[in-house]
Short mmCIF file of C-alpha atoms and ligand atoms in Angstrom, two decimals:
data_model
loop_
_atom_site.label_atom_id
_atom_site.label_comp_id
_atom_site.label_asym_id
_atom_site.label_seq_id
_atom_site.Cartn_x
_atom_site.Cartn_y
_atom_site.Cartn_z
CA MET R 1 74.95 -143.28 37.67
CA ILE R 2 71.55 -143.18 39.36
CA PRO R 3 68.89 -144.61 37.00
CA LEU R 4 65.59 -142.75 36.54
CA ASP R 5 63.40 -145.42 38.15
CA THR R 6 65.60 -145.48 41.26
CA TYR R 7 65.34 -141.70 41.36
CA PHE R 8 61.52 -141.85 41.19
CA LYS R 9 61.43 -144.48 43.90
CA THR R 10 63.61 -142.40 46.24
CA LEU R 11 61.46 -139.33 45.60
CA ALA R 12 58.28 -141.28 46.39
CA ASP R 13 59.87 -142.53 49.64
CA ILE R 14 60.82 -139.00 50.66
CA ARG R 15 57.39 -137.59 49.87
CA GLY R 16 55.56 -140.51 51.42
CA GLU R 17 53.36 -140.97 48.36
CA GLU R 18 53.66 -142.23 44.76
CA LEU R 19 54.40 -139.67 42.05
CA SER R 20 51.53 -138.86 39.72
CA ALA R 21 51.90 -139.65 35.99
CA GLU R 22 52.04 -135.91 35.32
CA ASP R 23 54.83 -135.40 37.87
CA GLU R 24 56.80 -138.33 36.42
CA GLU R 25 56.56 -136.86 32.96
CA LEU R 26 57.94 -133.47 33.99
CA LEU R 27 60.57 -134.91 36.32
CA GLY R 28 61.64 -137.47 33.71
CA MET R 29 62.29 -134.73 31.15
CA ALA R 30 64.16 -132.55 33.64
CA PHE R 31 66.21 -135.56 34.73
CA GLU R 32 67.26 -136.52 31.20
CA LEU R 33 68.04 -132.93 30.29
CA GLY R 34 70.17 -132.37 33.38
CA ARG R 35 71.97 -135.68 32.98
CA LYS R 36 72.76 -134.89 29.34
CA TYR R 37 74.05 -131.36 29.88
CA HIS R 38 76.00 -132.00 33.10
CA ALA R 39 77.59 -135.14 31.60
CA GLY R 40 81.31 -135.35 32.36
CA GLN R 41 81.26 -132.61 35.04
CA THR R 42 82.58 -133.46 38.49
CA ARG R 43 82.49 -131.81 41.92
CA ALA R 44 85.44 -130.81 44.12
CA ASN R 45 85.32 -134.24 45.79
CA GLY R 46 85.41 -136.04 42.43
CA ASP R 47 81.72 -137.10 42.35
CA ASP R 48 79.66 -136.89 39.18
CA TYR R 49 78.09 -133.40 39.27
CA PHE R 50 74.52 -134.41 38.41
CA ASP R 51 74.40 -137.44 40.73
CA GLY R 52 76.47 -135.80 43.44
CA HIS R 53 74.80 -132.38 43.56
CA CYS R 54 71.73 -131.81 41.35
CA ILE R 55 69.93 -134.95 42.48
CA PRO R 56 70.64 -134.42 46.20
CA VAL R 57 69.41 -130.80 45.92
CA SER R 58 66.18 -132.08 44.37
CA TYR R 59 65.83 -134.53 47.29
CA ASN R 60 66.19 -131.60 49.69
CA VAL R 61 63.36 -129.83 47.87
CA ALA R 62 61.23 -132.98 48.19
CA LYS R 63 62.08 -133.30 51.89
CA ILE R 64 60.42 -129.97 52.62
CA GLN R 65 57.35 -131.16 50.68
CA MET R 66 57.64 -128.81 47.69
CA PRO R 67 55.74 -129.56 44.44
CA ALA R 68 57.13 -131.40 41.39
CA ASP R 69 57.91 -128.30 39.32
CA MET R 70 60.24 -127.10 42.05
CA ILE R 71 61.90 -130.52 42.22
CA ALA R 72 62.39 -130.35 38.44
CA ALA R 73 63.87 -126.86 38.74
CA ALA R 74 66.21 -128.19 41.43
CA LEU R 75 67.51 -130.89 39.04
CA LEU R 76 68.35 -128.12 36.57
CA HIS R 77 69.24 -125.28 38.95
CA ASP R 78 72.88 -125.05 37.78
CA SER R 79 72.30 -125.96 34.14
CA LEU R 80 71.89 -122.47 32.66
CA GLU R 81 74.93 -121.16 34.48
CA ASP R 82 77.30 -124.12 34.22
CA THR R 83 76.40 -125.96 31.00
CA THR R 84 75.72 -125.13 27.36
CA LEU R 85 71.97 -125.56 27.86
CA THR R 86 70.12 -122.53 26.49
CA ARG R 87 67.06 -120.85 27.96
CA LYS R 88 65.22 -121.61 24.75
CA THR R 89 65.82 -125.36 24.98
CA LEU R 90 64.94 -125.38 28.67
CA LEU R 91 61.74 -123.46 27.93
CA SER R 92 60.69 -125.86 25.19
CA VAL R 93 61.39 -128.97 27.29
CA CYS R 94 60.30 -127.96 30.79
CA GLY R 95 58.04 -124.95 30.30
CA LYS R 96 57.76 -121.45 31.64
CA ASP R 97 57.61 -122.09 35.39
CA VAL R 98 60.69 -124.30 35.63
CA THR R 99 62.63 -121.93 33.36
CA PHE R 100 61.64 -118.92 35.48
CA MET R 101 62.86 -120.66 38.62
CA VAL R 102 66.16 -121.85 37.10
CA ASP R 103 66.74 -118.35 35.76
CA GLY R 104 66.11 -116.91 39.21
CA VAL R 105 68.52 -119.27 40.95
CA SER R 106 71.20 -118.43 38.35
CA LYS R 107 70.78 -114.69 39.01
CA LEU R 108 71.13 -115.29 42.72
CA SER R 109 74.65 -116.62 42.31
CA LYS R 110 75.70 -112.98 41.76
CA VAL R 111 74.64 -112.05 45.28
CA LYS R 112 77.66 -112.52 47.51
CA TYR R 113 78.53 -111.64 51.06
CA GLN R 114 81.86 -109.82 51.02
CA GLY R 115 82.58 -109.82 54.72
CA ASN R 116 81.00 -106.47 55.61
CA ASP R 117 78.42 -107.01 58.36
CA ARG R 118 77.24 -103.39 58.18
CA HIS R 119 75.44 -103.99 54.91
CA VAL R 120 74.16 -107.46 55.61
CA GLU R 121 70.50 -106.43 55.93
CA SER R 122 70.65 -104.78 52.51
CA LEU R 123 72.19 -107.93 51.12
CA ARG R 124 69.24 -109.97 52.44
CA LYS R 125 66.82 -107.59 50.75
CA PHE R 126 68.83 -107.66 47.56
CA PHE R 127 68.68 -111.43 47.65
CA VAL R 128 64.89 -111.44 47.93
CA ALA R 129 64.46 -108.73 45.31
CA THR R 130 66.71 -110.60 42.88
CA ALA R 131 64.88 -113.85 43.49
CA LYS R 132 61.54 -112.12 42.75
CA ASP R 133 59.64 -115.22 43.90
CA VAL R 134 59.71 -117.18 47.13
CA ARG R 135 60.11 -120.47 45.26
CA VAL R 136 63.44 -119.22 43.92
CA VAL R 137 64.55 -118.33 47.46
CA ILE R 138 63.56 -121.80 48.71
CA LEU R 139 65.44 -123.50 45.84
CA LYS R 140 68.54 -121.49 46.66
CA LEU R 141 68.24 -122.50 50.33
CA CYS R 142 68.04 -126.18 49.33
CA ASP R 143 71.09 -125.73 47.06
CA ARG R 144 73.00 -124.12 49.92
CA TRP R 145 71.89 -126.88 52.31
CA HIS R 146 73.60 -129.45 50.09
CA ASN R 147 76.70 -127.29 49.49
CA LEU R 148 77.16 -126.89 53.23
CA SER R 149 77.00 -130.63 53.79
CA THR R 150 79.96 -131.09 51.41
CA LEU R 151 81.95 -128.01 52.43
CA GLU R 152 85.00 -129.91 53.66
CA PHE R 153 86.24 -130.35 50.09
CA LEU R 154 86.62 -126.62 49.41
CA PRO R 155 89.68 -124.44 50.10
CA GLU R 156 89.62 -122.95 53.59
CA GLN R 157 88.99 -119.30 52.61
CA LYS R 158 86.10 -120.12 50.34
CA ARG R 159 84.68 -122.39 53.01
CA GLU R 160 84.69 -119.63 55.59
CA ARG R 161 83.05 -117.09 53.27
CA ILE R 162 80.30 -119.51 52.25
CA ALA R 163 79.71 -120.60 55.84
CA LYS R 164 79.39 -117.02 57.14
CA GLU R 165 77.18 -116.06 54.22
CA SER R 166 74.93 -119.03 54.99
CA ILE R 167 74.46 -117.98 58.61
CA LEU R 168 73.96 -114.29 57.86
CA ILE R 169 71.87 -114.54 54.70
CA HIS R 170 70.41 -117.96 53.97
CA ALA R 171 69.59 -119.10 57.50
CA GLN R 172 68.15 -115.65 58.28
CA LEU R 173 65.89 -115.78 55.25
CA ALA R 174 64.81 -119.33 56.12
CA SER R 175 63.87 -118.15 59.55
CA ARG R 176 61.90 -115.20 58.18
CA LEU R 177 60.05 -117.61 55.96
CA ASN R 178 59.25 -119.47 59.19
CA MET R 179 61.26 -122.46 58.01
CA GLY R 180 62.79 -122.88 61.45
CA GLN R 181 64.04 -126.41 60.97
CA LEU R 182 65.87 -125.56 57.75
CA SER R 183 67.31 -122.40 59.29
CA SER R 184 68.75 -124.36 62.18
CA THR R 185 70.12 -127.08 59.86
CA LEU R 186 71.92 -124.44 57.77
CA LYS R 187 73.39 -122.76 60.84
CA ASP R 188 74.57 -126.01 62.40
CA LEU R 189 76.25 -127.13 59.16
CA ALA R 190 77.94 -123.74 58.71
CA PHE R 191 78.91 -123.00 62.31
CA PRO R 192 82.15 -125.08 62.57
CA TYR R 193 83.52 -123.48 59.37
CA ALA R 194 82.29 -119.93 59.96
CA TYR R 195 83.42 -119.50 63.56
CA PRO R 196 85.68 -122.45 64.44
CA GLU R 197 86.81 -121.08 67.82
CA SER R 198 83.30 -120.32 69.03
CA TYR R 199 82.20 -123.72 67.81
CA ALA R 200 84.95 -125.45 69.77
CA LYS R 201 84.14 -123.44 72.91
CA THR R 202 80.43 -124.24 72.56
CA MET R 203 81.04 -127.94 72.13
CA LYS R 204 83.38 -127.94 75.12
CA THR R 205 80.72 -126.20 77.22
CA ILE R 206 77.65 -128.18 76.22
CA GLY R 207 79.31 -131.46 75.16
CA PRO R 208 78.97 -133.31 78.48
CA ARG R 209 75.41 -132.07 78.93
CA LEU R 210 74.51 -133.14 75.42
CA ALA R 211 75.79 -136.64 76.19
CA LEU R 212 73.83 -136.76 79.46
CA GLY R 213 70.86 -135.27 77.65
CA GLU R 214 70.81 -138.06 75.12
CA SER R 215 70.58 -140.73 77.79
CA VAL R 216 67.97 -138.73 79.74
CA ILE R 217 65.64 -138.27 76.77
CA ASP R 218 66.05 -141.92 75.86
CA SER R 219 64.63 -142.96 79.21
CA MET R 220 61.94 -140.24 79.20
CA PHE R 221 60.99 -141.30 75.69
CA ASP R 222 60.43 -144.85 76.96
CA ALA R 223 58.37 -143.60 79.92
CA LEU R 224 56.30 -141.26 77.77
CA HIS R 225 54.96 -143.93 75.42
CA PRO R 226 52.68 -145.79 77.87
CA ILE R 227 51.50 -142.43 79.31
CA ALA R 228 50.54 -141.23 75.83
CA ILE R 229 48.69 -144.45 74.97
CA ASP R 230 46.85 -144.25 78.30
CA THR R 231 45.87 -140.62 77.74
CA LEU R 232 45.03 -140.70 74.03
CA GLY R 233 44.07 -144.30 73.31
CA TYR R 234 46.62 -144.50 70.49
CA GLU R 235 50.36 -144.19 69.98
CA PRO R 236 51.24 -140.65 68.88
CA GLN R 237 54.38 -139.61 67.04
CA ILE R 238 57.09 -138.78 69.60
CA ASP R 239 60.39 -137.28 68.43
CA LYS R 240 63.62 -136.83 70.34
CA ARG R 241 65.35 -133.60 69.57
CA LEU R 242 68.80 -132.25 70.35
CA LYS R 243 68.99 -128.50 70.26
CA GLY R 244 70.97 -126.98 67.42
CA VAL R 245 74.57 -126.25 68.42
CA TYR R 246 74.46 -122.79 66.86
CA SER R 247 71.33 -121.78 68.73
CA ALA R 248 72.86 -123.15 71.95
CA TYR R 249 75.87 -120.92 71.21
CA LYS R 250 73.66 -117.84 70.77
CA LYS R 251 71.92 -118.62 74.03
CA LEU R 252 75.25 -119.15 75.85
CA LEU R 253 76.35 -115.73 74.60
CA ARG R 254 73.21 -114.16 76.06
CA LYS R 255 73.58 -116.08 79.33
CA ASN R 256 77.26 -115.34 79.85
CA TRP R 257 78.30 -118.93 79.07
CA SER R 258 76.32 -120.34 81.97
CA VAL R 259 75.32 -123.77 80.72
CA SER R 260 72.70 -124.23 83.45
CA GLU R 261 70.70 -121.44 81.79
CA VAL R 262 70.38 -123.45 78.62
CA TYR R 263 67.30 -125.52 79.45
CA ASP R 264 66.28 -126.80 76.11
CA LEU R 265 69.43 -128.58 74.96
CA VAL R 266 67.34 -131.68 74.68
CA ALA R 267 63.65 -131.86 73.93
CA LEU R 268 60.87 -134.29 73.24
CA ARG R 269 58.07 -133.55 70.85
CA VAL R 270 54.65 -135.17 70.91
CA VAL R 271 52.51 -134.82 67.79
CA VAL R 272 48.80 -135.57 68.35
CA ASN R 273 45.59 -135.35 66.35
CA SER R 274 43.66 -132.50 67.92
CA ARG R 275 44.09 -129.30 69.88
CA GLU R 276 42.09 -130.77 72.77
CA GLU R 277 44.52 -133.73 72.94
CA CYS R 278 47.44 -131.28 73.24
CA TYR R 279 46.09 -130.01 76.55
CA ARG R 280 45.21 -133.53 77.75
CA MET R 281 48.80 -134.66 77.06
CA LEU R 282 50.13 -131.60 78.91
CA GLY R 283 48.15 -132.59 82.02
CA ALA R 284 49.37 -136.18 81.85
CA ILE R 285 52.99 -135.06 81.46
CA HIS R 286 52.75 -132.67 84.42
CA SER R 287 51.38 -135.41 86.66
CA LYS R 288 54.42 -137.55 85.83
CA TRP R 289 57.20 -134.91 85.85
CA HIS R 290 57.37 -131.69 87.82
CA PRO R 291 57.10 -128.64 85.51
CA LEU R 292 58.96 -125.33 85.82
CA PRO R 293 56.00 -122.91 85.88
CA ALA R 294 57.90 -120.00 84.34
CA ARG R 295 58.79 -122.13 81.31
CA LEU R 296 55.23 -123.12 80.40
CA LYS R 297 54.24 -121.50 77.08
CA ASP R 298 50.89 -121.81 75.36
CA TYR R 299 51.59 -120.88 71.75
CA ILE R 300 48.35 -122.57 70.73
CA ALA R 301 46.12 -120.03 72.46
CA LEU R 302 48.68 -117.29 71.73
CA PRO R 303 50.57 -118.16 68.50
CA LYS R 304 53.90 -116.46 67.81
CA PRO R 305 53.73 -113.55 65.31
CA ASN R 306 55.04 -115.84 62.56
CA GLY R 307 52.16 -118.26 63.11
CA TYR R 308 54.09 -120.84 65.15
CA GLN R 309 51.77 -122.94 67.34
CA SER R 310 52.71 -125.45 70.04
CA LEU R 311 52.60 -126.05 73.79
CA HIS R 312 56.02 -125.90 75.45
CA THR R 313 56.74 -127.12 78.94
CA THR R 314 60.04 -127.73 80.70
CA VAL R 315 60.07 -130.49 83.30
CA MET R 316 62.56 -131.84 85.84
CA SER R 317 63.79 -135.16 84.57
CA GLY R 318 64.91 -136.32 88.01
CA THR R 319 68.56 -136.36 86.90
CA GLY R 320 69.29 -132.68 87.43
CA LEU R 321 68.67 -131.99 83.77
CA MET R 322 65.58 -130.14 82.58
CA VAL R 323 63.91 -131.37 79.45
CA GLU R 324 61.62 -129.37 77.22
CA ILE R 325 58.54 -131.15 75.91
CA GLN R 326 56.62 -129.70 72.96
CA ILE R 327 53.07 -130.77 72.20
CA ARG R 328 51.25 -129.91 68.98
CA THR R 329 48.87 -131.23 66.34
CA LYS R 330 50.01 -132.67 63.00
CA GLU R 331 48.88 -129.60 61.12
CA MET R 332 50.67 -127.24 63.52
CA HIS R 333 53.77 -129.40 63.23
CA PHE R 334 53.79 -129.28 59.45
CA VAL R 335 53.44 -125.50 59.38
CA ASN R 336 56.03 -125.03 62.15
CA GLU R 337 58.57 -127.19 60.33
CA TYR R 338 58.16 -126.02 56.78
CA GLY R 339 56.87 -122.51 57.36
CA VAL R 340 55.62 -120.47 54.48
CA ALA R 341 56.44 -123.28 52.15
CA ALA R 342 54.01 -125.43 54.09
CA HIS R 343 51.19 -122.96 53.83
CA HIS R 344 50.51 -123.75 50.25
CA SER R 345 51.51 -127.34 50.22
CA TYR R 346 49.42 -128.23 53.30
CA LYS R 347 46.40 -126.40 51.94
CA ASP R 348 46.88 -128.24 48.67
CA ARG R 349 46.91 -131.52 50.51
CA ILE R 350 43.74 -130.85 52.39
CA GLY R 351 42.12 -129.68 49.18
CA ASP R 352 41.73 -126.00 49.95
CA ASP R 353 43.81 -124.58 47.15
CA LYS R 354 43.70 -120.84 46.45
CA GLN R 355 43.36 -119.60 50.02
CA GLY R 356 46.84 -120.15 51.36
CA THR R 357 48.86 -120.01 48.19
CA PHE R 358 50.47 -116.70 48.90
CA ALA R 359 50.60 -116.91 52.66
CA TRP R 360 54.38 -116.64 52.48
CA MET R 361 54.03 -113.02 51.58
CA ASP R 362 52.95 -112.34 55.14
CA GLN R 363 56.51 -112.93 56.12
CA LEU R 364 58.06 -110.59 53.63
CA SER R 365 55.72 -107.70 54.07
CA ALA R 366 53.88 -106.26 57.00
CA LEU R 367 50.53 -106.69 55.32
CA LYS R 368 49.38 -109.51 57.53
CA ASP R 369 46.59 -107.71 59.33
CA ARG R 370 45.05 -106.29 56.19
CA GLN R 371 42.49 -108.42 54.42
CA LEU R 372 43.99 -108.56 50.93
CA SER R 373 43.44 -111.07 48.15
CA PRO R 374 46.50 -112.98 46.86
CA GLU R 375 46.60 -110.73 43.79
CA GLU R 376 46.51 -107.63 45.96
CA TYR R 377 49.30 -109.08 48.08
CA ILE R 378 51.52 -109.48 45.05
CA HIS R 379 50.74 -106.00 43.86
CA GLU R 380 51.44 -104.44 47.25
CA LEU R 381 54.60 -106.42 47.65
CA GLU R 382 55.90 -105.55 44.23
CA SER R 383 55.18 -101.87 44.54
CA ASP R 384 56.32 -101.63 48.15
CA PHE R 385 59.36 -103.70 47.89
CA PHE R 386 60.67 -104.80 44.54
CA GLU R 387 59.86 -101.67 42.59
CA THR R 388 60.52 -98.93 45.09
CA ARG R 389 63.89 -100.15 46.30
CA ILE R 390 67.23 -99.78 44.58
CA PHE R 391 70.11 -102.07 45.35
CA ALA R 392 73.30 -100.35 44.27
CA LEU R 393 76.75 -101.71 44.90
CA THR R 394 79.97 -100.23 46.21
CA PRO R 395 83.15 -101.10 44.25
CA MET R 396 83.82 -103.64 47.03
CA GLY R 397 80.52 -105.38 46.28
CA ASP R 398 78.61 -104.22 49.35
CA VAL R 399 74.93 -103.68 48.69
CA ILE R 400 73.45 -100.27 49.48
CA ASP R 401 69.68 -100.34 49.80
CA LEU R 402 67.98 -97.07 48.74
CA PRO R 403 64.48 -95.90 47.80
CA SER R 404 63.83 -95.52 44.10
CA GLY R 405 64.80 -92.05 42.82
CA ALA R 406 67.79 -91.87 45.15
CA THR R 407 70.86 -89.96 43.98
CA VAL R 408 74.62 -90.32 44.09
CA LEU R 409 74.55 -88.08 47.17
CA ASP R 410 72.04 -90.36 48.94
CA PHE R 411 74.28 -93.27 48.10
CA ALA R 412 77.35 -91.49 49.46
CA TYR R 413 75.62 -90.70 52.76
CA ALA R 414 74.33 -94.26 53.02
CA VAL R 415 77.90 -95.54 52.78
CA HIS R 416 79.23 -93.12 55.41
CA SER R 417 78.49 -89.55 56.48
CA ASP R 418 82.15 -88.55 55.94
CA ILE R 419 81.88 -89.74 52.35
CA GLY R 420 78.59 -87.88 51.94
CA ASN R 421 80.01 -84.65 53.34
CA LYS R 422 82.95 -84.71 50.93
CA ALA R 423 81.19 -86.14 47.85
CA LYS R 424 82.06 -84.42 44.61
CA GLY R 425 80.56 -86.90 42.16
CA ALA R 426 80.83 -90.59 41.38
CA TYR R 427 81.81 -93.07 38.77
CA VAL R 428 78.58 -94.97 38.10
CA ASN R 429 79.39 -98.13 36.16
CA GLY R 430 82.61 -96.41 35.12
CA ARG R 431 81.06 -93.12 33.92
CA TYR R 432 81.48 -89.90 35.84
CA LYS R 433 78.20 -88.48 37.21
CA PRO R 434 77.36 -85.40 39.33
CA ILE R 435 76.09 -85.82 42.91
CA TYR R 436 72.47 -85.15 41.89
CA ALA R 437 72.42 -87.96 39.28
CA LYS R 438 69.92 -90.74 39.98
CA VAL R 439 71.23 -94.18 40.86
CA ASN R 440 69.83 -97.37 39.29
CA SER R 441 69.55 -100.84 40.72
CA GLU R 442 72.62 -103.02 40.34
CA SER R 443 74.82 -100.02 39.45
CA VAL R 444 78.32 -100.01 40.86
CA VAL R 445 78.85 -96.57 42.40
CA ASP R 446 82.35 -95.36 43.20
CA VAL R 447 82.02 -92.05 45.05
CA VAL R 448 84.68 -89.42 44.35
CA THR R 449 85.45 -87.22 47.37
CA SER R 450 87.39 -84.00 47.77
CA THR R 451 88.55 -82.26 50.93
CA ARG R 452 87.48 -78.94 49.32
CA VAL R 453 83.84 -79.96 49.16
CA MET R 454 81.42 -78.74 51.83
CA PRO R 455 77.71 -79.49 52.23
CA SER R 456 75.46 -76.58 51.33
CA GLU R 457 71.79 -75.66 51.65
CA LYS R 458 71.38 -76.50 47.95
CA TRP R 459 72.29 -80.14 48.64
CA LEU R 460 68.89 -80.65 50.26
CA ASP R 461 67.40 -80.51 46.76
CA TYR R 462 69.71 -83.27 45.58
CA ILE R 463 68.67 -85.96 48.01
CA MET R 464 65.55 -87.91 48.90
CA THR R 465 66.49 -90.01 51.91
CA SER R 466 65.84 -88.75 55.42
CA HIS R 467 69.20 -90.20 56.40
CA ALA R 468 71.08 -87.91 53.99
CA LYS R 469 68.89 -84.97 55.01
CA SER R 470 69.67 -85.32 58.70
CA LYS R 471 73.41 -85.68 57.97
CA ILE R 472 73.42 -82.58 55.76
CA LEU R 473 71.47 -80.55 58.31
CA LYS R 474 73.88 -81.69 60.99
CA ALA R 475 76.87 -80.71 58.85
CA LEU R 476 75.34 -77.30 58.04
CA HIS R 477 74.56 -76.70 61.69
CA HIS R 478 78.06 -77.61 62.88
CA GLU R 479 79.94 -75.83 60.12
CA PRO R 480 81.34 -72.46 61.22
CA GLU R 481 79.55 -69.63 59.40
CA ALA R 482 81.00 -69.14 55.95
CA ARG R 483 82.52 -65.67 55.50
MN1 LIG S 501 74.10 -125.71 43.01
#
């Protein structure tokens, strides 16, 4: 069993700084509580549950530079669901914030991908709405990250479902939160289990190039060091990077499996101190290796819509393989890697607290260009998103995303226009309701259809979605005149 002081030491190593006394107090209490309540539980591979899952999940949270209360919540993320720990005890030991987050993660375990890709976007929204807070989403992503790295111990069917869900839901959300690195980690871990044949084909296609790529970037890495010292007067951070296998697969699909179109299988990344040094490094690199002009991207002058900033250039390595080199400052790097999560933690680190705290909301709402205070952001987001959407479920567990006030008939049309056109009523949570009855969030709606039903003019009063309206109008228009 991992002792507390070893745990603290590992956390400090991951974060690159000692824990404060305050952090140690909170984390110590969460650690003891989790250890006590998970005692005796084991994972599918036989490991102790707390040591083998809860602690690693908390390390993941620390790796993406999240604050201590989130690390504490990670230690306890399965405790309400899987142990006899009560909310009341958790609240009295760890306080409101940790309890809120653990509660949120527990609720999220209800959200499950059932294999229907048609409703996957609704499922993503349902996930966010259920989480209510971006910290809960991030915790769930860190939980999934660890689950995926130990997937081999699960039965095959469960493995496939979890892997697909991770690509379609978790990795997508990570990418929307601008946590690109985490998104690609999740996809690469899940890919072999979710789509084994495509994975094998991808590896067969890019395998030899990946091997060549590794040796090419090794030698370019060695050549780049003296150039950087010459140009900058110091040794910058230079990382070697192999492109994610899943993203290579997506690119191969777009490029008709032509591996020569996949330029950025291997990349080097130079992290410097200032924006001016980025451009100086770019010049030095271009005088050493010949660039491909069309592949030069200045995301510093023109950041991507999600805020990503970097210079990208692709150069001829002299071996027939092109290599992408990315150049950016430390601050850009931090934000690019950790996304919305970084916004608050980086601002905290440089001592500018309030300003960036809710920057993540940019990603979830389209409010970016409006100058709103953090409080206004929350309000807008809640009213626009959490409060005005309903997430109802089909008996199969698919999520149907509707505006608030929507009816059984709206639901039926959202499932399929044939079901809408023949809807007679529905069992809502087991009770029979007419087509004009309102639907509530998290209701299970089982639409009853009849071949004798036909849409009528009157139905337009029973619906509120434009989707249902257009389907009804279409049905009325195409129906032969009655009588
Ligand atoms: Mn877990």
